[in-house]
């Protein structure tokens, strides 16, 4: 009897997760998705302000110049994003154009996968609704900034497409594939370890509830782990081949955050506006939680889909630690879109006496979020120029500096942060062969000494100092003392970033 009940529940879940729809509905859904993709791509390519920093422009270019990750480029993130962009550079040599195309490509992929994930569970209409939700909220969630999380977003949306939380057994191939996606996410950013752990915990609990034998649990978790390990081993192998050591990779991606005061000096708390954005966009999350609990108590297998979505959304939000910025929540948005679509679709399948209220709620929320989308995309197309944070204001400065120094003379920007590092790229000059930002969590004595040793071994002719960044020099007193002892100010240039001082090496 128990086996028959289990089979019936499994059949019910499968029927719930694979709805059928008439062809005209499918065609309209695909047509609507195409319109959303065109709107989104056009807005991000031509109109909306973007943020394309050195991690996606300068760093891939440096990799093409022969710089080594973690040995000559200090980066506390996993390596896949800059490595992938640098691999595409031969096809599109211009760094700005390449970064914009990568950004639009990742946005489009995330939109498509969100559409497919929601369709898989609730049908094409709700797939289109989820895609529209994602497009409407993408700007508020910082998708204008191309960052590591921009690559995590489509990977987590792909997990939604692959997951089958209602199944009591999964094929080895599916488990390996899910683990593989989680492992790729780990090579994008270390925070993905939380998602990989969440996958393992959810699967283990599912098997435990189904009273599966311990060897089967161990086998499934081993398959998940093996899939996740493959990309990590591949990334480590690539680094070992290129650099001949894994010491730098281990230090910067794992131990540095614990050796330095990164956790405290980099921490940011959410602002009221950020909390308001999350509250409005996540209006259906409490409803999903209460519905999942009620469905669980009724032995309705649909609770597993809601529970899985909530579980993944929380895990995907781990990237917000320790710096609460909306762009760090990019990976959570496709999950939120999927979960909201699933919750509304379920509400509209309620009993007749509650259907009117559910329909009214769905219409009200859809209109509210539609207004959010309209307000986010209100910038008129073709109104030049499109502003690129961390890039646009540096272009005229690079032209001015180029008239004051010879092509053979090298430069060193100090203090240096993500807002100004692309100046190296615009000047077509590489930084010293140990490039590190001037943030306080890089102020450890061995790091400062490594910077000084690099400057002494191949001293640049010029040091470029931004008056607006001088407070950062306080965190690197040894480097500051070296620069002040070996360089004298020769010129002052006015720029959109304020005064810029050109210091020349004392001979």
mmCIF file of C-alpha atoms in Angstrom, residues 62 116 123 219 229 264 380 389 420 490 493:
data_model
loop_
_atom_site.group_PDB
_atom_site.id
_atom_site.type_symbol
_atom_site.label_atom_id
_atom_site.label_comp_id
_atom_site.label_asym_id
_atom_site.label_seq_id
_atom_site.Cartn_x
_atom_site.Cartn_y
_atom_site.Cartn_z
ATOM 1 C CA UNK A 62 46.256 41.721 -18.856
ATOM 2 C CA UNK A 116 12.139 27.572 -19.332
ATOM 3 C CA UNK A 123 3.286 26.204 -18.293
ATOM 4 C CA UNK A 219 26.248 7.026 -3.708
ATOM 5 C CA UNK A 229 34.783 18.608 -8.120
ATOM 6 C CA UNK A 264 35.477 43.968 8.935
ATOM 7 C CA UNK A 380 14.873 56.944 -24.054
ATOM 8 C CA UNK A 389 30.834 53.719 -14.684
ATOM 9 C CA UNK A 420 40.055 54.112 -11.927
ATOM 10 C CA UNK A 490 55.309 67.541 -12.230
ATOM 11 C CA UNK A 493 45.344 67.447 -14.756
#
